[in-house]
Amino acid sequence: MTVYAYDEARGVLITTWDTGVGCIASTLADLPKAAERDAAIGLAFCLTGLSRQVWRTYTHPASAADSLEPNTEGWRRQGEREAFAEVVTSLRSPNLPQGDSIVQSYILVVEAAHRVGRALHALGDQALTDRVVADVEDELAAVEKAERGDLTGRAKQAVLLTRADASPRAGQRRE
């Protein structure tokens, strides 16, 4: 999973992930000059949480559950995976507090995306939002590649994860 961090000295958000033989780090985005330290750290924390949730769909696929019938573990896992389609919308239009309450999703992937969206909303910088959205799209694509058994590029971080079922390449014949 990708870990996000705030580089306080440079005022930037960075990404890191382990490949099994070392870590990759890159600068994701400059943070607004007016960004408060706690807001920047909070954004990094929320992004790491979103990454944890989307990679959990890889380690705990619906196919590893006993049933996909409604209200079963497999059904819930499938719902988490299908929620990838809602992530970008949740980042750009998060559920914001209304008075003393806030709407929260029971789907962990969606709620994690709303948390990132709220952190971005608090920072109020469109360029930052656009960069974060692009990075999250890359993270989702990496999970999808890993699901197909392609552990190259950003998907290589999957080598450190244990799946609850067989590897996507398991059972494929080699010619």
Coordinates of C-alpha atoms in Angstrom, one line a residue, residues 64-136:
A64 CA -12.0 -15.9 -1.4
A65 CA -15.3 -15.7 0.4
D66 CA -17.7 -18.7 0.7
S67 CA -20.7 -16.8 -0.8
L68 CA -21.7 -13.7 -2.7
E69 CA -25.2 -13.8 -1.5
P70 CA -26.6 -10.6 -0.1
N71 CA -25.4 -9.6 3.4
T72 CA -22.5 -12.1 3.3
E73 CA -18.8 -11.4 3.6
G74 CA -18.3 -12.0 -0.1
W75 CA -21.1 -9.6 -1.0
R76 CA -19.6 -6.9 1.2
R77 CA -16.1 -7.5 -0.3
Q78 CA -17.6 -7.2 -3.8
G79 CA -19.3 -4.0 -2.8
E80 CA -16.0 -2.6 -1.6
R81 CA -14.3 -3.5 -4.9
E82 CA -17.2 -2.0 -7.0
A83 CA -16.8 1.2 -5.0
F84 CA -13.7 2.0 -7.0
A85 CA -16.1 3.6 -9.5
E86 CA -17.2 6.1 -6.8
V87 CA -13.8 7.2 -5.5
V88 CA -13.1 10.1 -7.8
T89 CA -16.5 11.6 -7.3
S90 CA -16.1 11.3 -3.6
L91 CA -12.7 13.0 -3.7
R92 CA -14.1 16.0 -5.7
S93 CA -17.5 16.2 -4.0
P94 CA -17.1 14.9 -0.5
N95 CA -19.9 14.7 2.1
L96 CA -19.3 17.8 4.2
P97 CA -20.6 18.5 7.7
Q98 CA -24.1 19.9 7.8
G99 CA -24.6 21.5 11.2
D100 CA -23.7 19.0 13.8
S101 CA -23.9 15.9 11.5
I102 CA -22.2 14.4 8.5
V103 CA -23.3 11.6 6.2
Q104 CA -20.9 8.7 6.3
S105 CA -20.8 5.7 4.0
Y106 CA -20.8 2.1 5.3
I107 CA -18.6 1.2 2.3
L108 CA -15.1 1.7 3.7
V109 CA -13.5 2.6 0.3
V110 CA -16.1 5.3 -0.3
E111 CA -15.8 6.7 3.2
A112 CA -12.0 6.8 3.0
A113 CA -12.4 8.7 -0.3
H114 CA -14.8 11.2 1.3
R115 CA -12.3 11.7 4.1
V116 CA -9.6 12.6 1.6
G117 CA -12.1 14.9 -0.2
R118 CA -12.9 16.7 3.1
A119 CA -9.1 17.2 3.7
L120 CA -8.7 18.6 0.2
H121 CA -11.7 20.8 0.7
A122 CA -10.2 22.2 3.9
L123 CA -7.0 23.0 2.0
G124 CA -9.0 24.7 -0.8
D125 CA -6.5 24.3 -3.7
Q126 CA -7.7 23.1 -7.0
A127 CA -4.3 22.2 -8.4
L128 CA -3.6 20.1 -5.3
T129 CA -7.0 18.4 -5.7
D130 CA -6.2 17.6 -9.3
R131 CA -2.8 16.1 -8.5
V132 CA -4.3 14.0 -5.7
V133 CA -7.1 12.8 -7.9
A134 CA -4.6 11.7 -10.6
D135 CA -2.5 9.9 -8.0
V136 CA -5.5 8.1 -6.5

